[in-house]
PDB file of C-alpha atoms and ligand atoms in Angstrom:
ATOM      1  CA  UNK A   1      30.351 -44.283 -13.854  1.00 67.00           C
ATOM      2  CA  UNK A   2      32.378 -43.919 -10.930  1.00 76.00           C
ATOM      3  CA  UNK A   3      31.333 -42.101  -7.845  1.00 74.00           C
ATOM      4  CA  UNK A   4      33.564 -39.173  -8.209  1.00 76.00           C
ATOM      5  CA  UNK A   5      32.666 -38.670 -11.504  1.00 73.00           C
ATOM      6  CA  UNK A   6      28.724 -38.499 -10.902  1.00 71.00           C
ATOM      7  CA  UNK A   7      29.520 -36.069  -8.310  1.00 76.00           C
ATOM      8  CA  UNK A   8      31.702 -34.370 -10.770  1.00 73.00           C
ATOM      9  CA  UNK A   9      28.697 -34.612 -12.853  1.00 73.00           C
ATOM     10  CA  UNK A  10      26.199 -32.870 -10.432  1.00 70.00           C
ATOM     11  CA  UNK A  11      28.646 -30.111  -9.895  1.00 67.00           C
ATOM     12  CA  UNK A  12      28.944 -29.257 -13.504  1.00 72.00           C
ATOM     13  CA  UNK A  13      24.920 -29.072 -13.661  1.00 70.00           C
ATOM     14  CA  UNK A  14      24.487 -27.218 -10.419  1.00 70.00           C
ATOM     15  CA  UNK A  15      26.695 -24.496 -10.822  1.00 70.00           C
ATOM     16  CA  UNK A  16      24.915 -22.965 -13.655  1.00 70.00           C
ATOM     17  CA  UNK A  17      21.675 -22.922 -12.037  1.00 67.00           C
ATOM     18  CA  UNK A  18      22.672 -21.456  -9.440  1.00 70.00           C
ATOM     19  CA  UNK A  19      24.189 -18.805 -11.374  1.00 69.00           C
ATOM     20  CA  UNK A  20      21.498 -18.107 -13.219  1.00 69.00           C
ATOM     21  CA  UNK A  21      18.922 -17.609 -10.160  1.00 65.00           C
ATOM     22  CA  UNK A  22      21.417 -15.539  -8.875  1.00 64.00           C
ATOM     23  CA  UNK A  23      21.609 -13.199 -11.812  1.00 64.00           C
ATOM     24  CA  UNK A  24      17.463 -13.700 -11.734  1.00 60.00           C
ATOM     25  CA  UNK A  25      17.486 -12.252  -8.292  1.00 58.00           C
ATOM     26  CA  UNK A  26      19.862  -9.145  -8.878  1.00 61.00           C
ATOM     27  CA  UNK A  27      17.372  -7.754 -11.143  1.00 67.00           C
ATOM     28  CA  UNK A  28      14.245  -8.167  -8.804  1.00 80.00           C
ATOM     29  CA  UNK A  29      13.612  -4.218  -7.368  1.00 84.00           C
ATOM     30  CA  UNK A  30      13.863  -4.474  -3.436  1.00 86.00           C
ATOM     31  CA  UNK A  31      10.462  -4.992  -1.980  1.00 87.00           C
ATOM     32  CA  UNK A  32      10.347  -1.592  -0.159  1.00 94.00           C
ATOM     33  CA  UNK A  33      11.906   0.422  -3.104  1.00 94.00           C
ATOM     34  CA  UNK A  34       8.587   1.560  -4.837  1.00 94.00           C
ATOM     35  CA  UNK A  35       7.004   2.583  -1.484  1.00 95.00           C
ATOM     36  CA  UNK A  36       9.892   4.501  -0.414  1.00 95.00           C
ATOM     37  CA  UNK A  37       9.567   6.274  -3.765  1.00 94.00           C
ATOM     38  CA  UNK A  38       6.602   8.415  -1.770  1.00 94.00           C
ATOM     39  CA  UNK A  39       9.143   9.640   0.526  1.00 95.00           C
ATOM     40  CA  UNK A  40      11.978  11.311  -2.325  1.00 93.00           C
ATOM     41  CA  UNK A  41       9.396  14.167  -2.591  1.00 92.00           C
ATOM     42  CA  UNK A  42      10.554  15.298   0.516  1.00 94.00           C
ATOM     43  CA  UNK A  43      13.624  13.496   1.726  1.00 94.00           C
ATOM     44  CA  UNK A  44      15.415  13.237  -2.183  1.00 91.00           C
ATOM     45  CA  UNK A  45      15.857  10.637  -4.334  1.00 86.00           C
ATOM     46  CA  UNK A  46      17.811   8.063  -2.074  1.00 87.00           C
ATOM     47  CA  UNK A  47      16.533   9.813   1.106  1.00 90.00           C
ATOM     48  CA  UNK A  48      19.696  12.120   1.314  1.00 88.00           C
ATOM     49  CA  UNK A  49      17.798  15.438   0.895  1.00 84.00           C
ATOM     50  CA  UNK A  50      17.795  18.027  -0.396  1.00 84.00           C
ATOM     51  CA  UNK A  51      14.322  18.524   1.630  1.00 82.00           C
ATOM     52  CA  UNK A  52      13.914  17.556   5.022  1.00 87.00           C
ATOM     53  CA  UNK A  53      15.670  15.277   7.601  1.00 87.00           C
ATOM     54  CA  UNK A  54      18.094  12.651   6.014  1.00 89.00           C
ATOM     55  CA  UNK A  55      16.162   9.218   6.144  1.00 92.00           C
ATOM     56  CA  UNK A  56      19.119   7.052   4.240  1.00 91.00           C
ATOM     57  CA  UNK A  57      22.344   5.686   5.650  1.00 87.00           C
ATOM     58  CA  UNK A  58      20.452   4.513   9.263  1.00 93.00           C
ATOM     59  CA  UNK A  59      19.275   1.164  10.526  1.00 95.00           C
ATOM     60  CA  UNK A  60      16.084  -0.562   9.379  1.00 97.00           C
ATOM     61  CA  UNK A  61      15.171  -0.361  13.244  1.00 97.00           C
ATOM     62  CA  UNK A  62      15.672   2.869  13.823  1.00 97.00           C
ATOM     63  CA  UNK A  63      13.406   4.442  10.560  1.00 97.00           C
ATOM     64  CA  UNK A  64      10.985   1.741  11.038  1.00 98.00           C
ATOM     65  CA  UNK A  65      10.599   2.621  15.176  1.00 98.00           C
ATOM     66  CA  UNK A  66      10.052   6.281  14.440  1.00 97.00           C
ATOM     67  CA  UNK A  67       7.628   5.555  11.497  1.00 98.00           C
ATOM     68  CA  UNK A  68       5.991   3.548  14.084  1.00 98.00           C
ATOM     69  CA  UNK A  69       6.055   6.567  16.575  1.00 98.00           C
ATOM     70  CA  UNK A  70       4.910   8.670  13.938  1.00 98.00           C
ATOM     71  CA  UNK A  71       2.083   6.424  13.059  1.00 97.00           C
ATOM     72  CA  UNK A  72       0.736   6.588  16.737  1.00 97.00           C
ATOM     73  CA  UNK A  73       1.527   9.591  18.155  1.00 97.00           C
ATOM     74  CA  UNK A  74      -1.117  12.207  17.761  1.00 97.00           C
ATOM     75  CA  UNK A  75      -1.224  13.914  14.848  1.00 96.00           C
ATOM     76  CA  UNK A  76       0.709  17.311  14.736  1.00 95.00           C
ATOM     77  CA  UNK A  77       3.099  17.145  11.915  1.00 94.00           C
ATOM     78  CA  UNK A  78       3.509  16.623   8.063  1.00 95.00           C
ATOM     79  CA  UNK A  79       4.796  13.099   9.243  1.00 96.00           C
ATOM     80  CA  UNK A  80       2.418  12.154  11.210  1.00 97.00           C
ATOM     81  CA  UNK A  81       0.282  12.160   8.678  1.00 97.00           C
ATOM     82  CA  UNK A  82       2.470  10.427   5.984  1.00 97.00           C
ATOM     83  CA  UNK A  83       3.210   7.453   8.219  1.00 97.00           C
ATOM     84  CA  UNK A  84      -0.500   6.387   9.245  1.00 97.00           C
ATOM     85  CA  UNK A  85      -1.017   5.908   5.635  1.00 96.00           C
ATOM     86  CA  UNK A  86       1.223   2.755   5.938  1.00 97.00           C
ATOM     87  CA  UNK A  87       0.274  -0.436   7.596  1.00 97.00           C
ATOM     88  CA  UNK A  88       3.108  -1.863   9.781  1.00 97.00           C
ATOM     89  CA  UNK A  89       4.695  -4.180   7.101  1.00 97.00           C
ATOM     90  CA  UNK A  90       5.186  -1.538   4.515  1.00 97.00           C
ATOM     91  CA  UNK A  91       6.775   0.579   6.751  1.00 97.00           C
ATOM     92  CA  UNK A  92       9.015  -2.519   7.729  1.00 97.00           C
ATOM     93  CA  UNK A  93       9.338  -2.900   3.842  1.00 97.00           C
ATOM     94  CA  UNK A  94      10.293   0.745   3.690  1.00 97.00           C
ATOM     95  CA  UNK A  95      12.497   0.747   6.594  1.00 97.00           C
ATOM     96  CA  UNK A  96      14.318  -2.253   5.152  1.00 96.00           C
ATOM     97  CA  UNK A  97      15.095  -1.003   1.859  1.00 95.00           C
ATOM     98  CA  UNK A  98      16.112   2.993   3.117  1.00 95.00           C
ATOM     99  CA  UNK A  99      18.416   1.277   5.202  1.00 95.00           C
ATOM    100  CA  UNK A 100      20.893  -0.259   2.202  1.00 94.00           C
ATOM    101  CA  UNK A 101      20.672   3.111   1.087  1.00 93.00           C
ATOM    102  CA  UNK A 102      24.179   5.234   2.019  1.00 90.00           C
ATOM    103  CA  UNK A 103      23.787   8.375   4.018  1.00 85.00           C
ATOM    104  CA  UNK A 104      25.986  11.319   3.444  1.00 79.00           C
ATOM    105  CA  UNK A 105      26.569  12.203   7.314  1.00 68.00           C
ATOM    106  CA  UNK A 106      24.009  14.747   8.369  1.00 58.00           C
ATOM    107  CA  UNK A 107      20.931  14.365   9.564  1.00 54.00           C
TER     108      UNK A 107
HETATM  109  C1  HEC B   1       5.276  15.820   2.550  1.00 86.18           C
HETATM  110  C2  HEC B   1       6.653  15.722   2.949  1.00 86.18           C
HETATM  111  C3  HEC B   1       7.165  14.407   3.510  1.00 86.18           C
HETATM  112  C4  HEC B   1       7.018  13.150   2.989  1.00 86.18           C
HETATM  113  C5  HEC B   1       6.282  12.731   1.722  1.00 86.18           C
HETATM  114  C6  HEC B   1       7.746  12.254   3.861  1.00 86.18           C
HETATM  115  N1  HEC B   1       8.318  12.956   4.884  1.00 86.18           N
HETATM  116 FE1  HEC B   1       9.457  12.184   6.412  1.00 86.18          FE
HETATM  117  N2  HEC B   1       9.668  14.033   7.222  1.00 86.18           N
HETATM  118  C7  HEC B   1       9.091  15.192   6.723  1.00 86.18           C
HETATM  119  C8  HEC B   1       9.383  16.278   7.636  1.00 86.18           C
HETATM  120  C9  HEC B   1       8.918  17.721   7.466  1.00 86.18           C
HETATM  121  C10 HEC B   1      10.152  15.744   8.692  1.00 86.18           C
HETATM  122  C11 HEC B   1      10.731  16.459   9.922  1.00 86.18           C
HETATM  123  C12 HEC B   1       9.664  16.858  10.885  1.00 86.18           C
HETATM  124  C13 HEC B   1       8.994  15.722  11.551  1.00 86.18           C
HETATM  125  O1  HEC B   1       9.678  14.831  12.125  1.00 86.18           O
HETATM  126  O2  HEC B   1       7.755  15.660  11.517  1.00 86.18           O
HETATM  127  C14 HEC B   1      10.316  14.323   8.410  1.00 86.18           C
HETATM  128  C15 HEC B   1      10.997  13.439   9.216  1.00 86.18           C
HETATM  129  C16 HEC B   1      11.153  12.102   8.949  1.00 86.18           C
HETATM  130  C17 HEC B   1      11.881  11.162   9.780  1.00 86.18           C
HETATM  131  C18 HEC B   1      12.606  11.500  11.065  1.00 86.18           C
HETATM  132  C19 HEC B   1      14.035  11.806  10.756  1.00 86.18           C
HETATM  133  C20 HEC B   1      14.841  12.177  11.955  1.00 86.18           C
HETATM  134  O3  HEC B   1      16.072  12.209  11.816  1.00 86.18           O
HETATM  135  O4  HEC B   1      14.259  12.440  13.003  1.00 86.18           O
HETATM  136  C21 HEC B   1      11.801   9.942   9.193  1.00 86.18           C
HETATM  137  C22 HEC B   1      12.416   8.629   9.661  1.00 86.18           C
HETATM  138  C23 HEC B   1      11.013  10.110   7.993  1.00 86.18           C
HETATM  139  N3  HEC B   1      10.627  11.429   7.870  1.00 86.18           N
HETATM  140  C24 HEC B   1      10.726   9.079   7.134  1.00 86.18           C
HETATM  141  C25 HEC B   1       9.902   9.217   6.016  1.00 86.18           C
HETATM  142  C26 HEC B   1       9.522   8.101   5.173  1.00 86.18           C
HETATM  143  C27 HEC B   1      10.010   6.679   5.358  1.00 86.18           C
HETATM  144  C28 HEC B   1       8.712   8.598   4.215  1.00 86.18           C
HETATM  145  C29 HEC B   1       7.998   7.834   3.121  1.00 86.18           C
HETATM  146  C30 HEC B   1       7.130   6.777   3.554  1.00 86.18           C
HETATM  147  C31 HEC B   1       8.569  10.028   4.445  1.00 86.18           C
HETATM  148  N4  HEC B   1       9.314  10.355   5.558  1.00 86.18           N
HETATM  149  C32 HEC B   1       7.828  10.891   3.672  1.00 86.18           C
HETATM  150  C33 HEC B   1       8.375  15.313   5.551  1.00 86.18           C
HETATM  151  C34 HEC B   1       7.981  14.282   4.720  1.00 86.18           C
END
């Protein structure tokens, strides 16, 4: 077999795979998904409201530094309460996923 045509050959086999991790991976739920689901109670469903303060549609660093000032601020509001029940990664987790979610424009 000719060079080209064992690379030909490799192509042909690889493509497929990596197709079908692809199509694996669309259907795994984002990490921080089911721990955001504690926050649609009172943000909404996607974090757009209604309820309180929209939490969807900013960056991962922005909702993850507030949870953080949340977390260690002393304790005076409803979400000062909510974020010390996270440790630092699931708020990252959190933060992460609210952040593909698109806002609507207010706040
Ligand atoms: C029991 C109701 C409740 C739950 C559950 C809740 N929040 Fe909140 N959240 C509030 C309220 C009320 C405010 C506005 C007052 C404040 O900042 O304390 C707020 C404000 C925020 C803010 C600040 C928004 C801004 O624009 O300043 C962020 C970020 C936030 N929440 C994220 C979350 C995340 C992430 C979760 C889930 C882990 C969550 N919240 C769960 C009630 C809640």
């Amino acid at each position: 077999m000719s060079p080209n045509m064992l690379r030909l050959r490799t192509l042909m086999v690889g493509i497929p795979l990596a197709l079908a991790s692809l199509a694996v991976s669309a259907q795994v739920t984002p990490p921080g998904r089911t721990l955001a689901a504690q926050c649609a109670q009172c943000h909404g469903t996607n974090g757009n409201g209604p309820g309180f303060d929209e939490i969807a549609g900013k960056s991962a660093r922005e909702i993850y530094n507030e949870l953080l000032e949340m977390k260690s601020r002393p304790v005076e509001g409803i979400m000062d309460r909510q974020a010390r029940g996270y440790t630092d990664e699931q708020m990252r987790l959190i933060s992460e996923y609210l952040s593909t979610l698109p806002g609507n424009g207010g706040d």
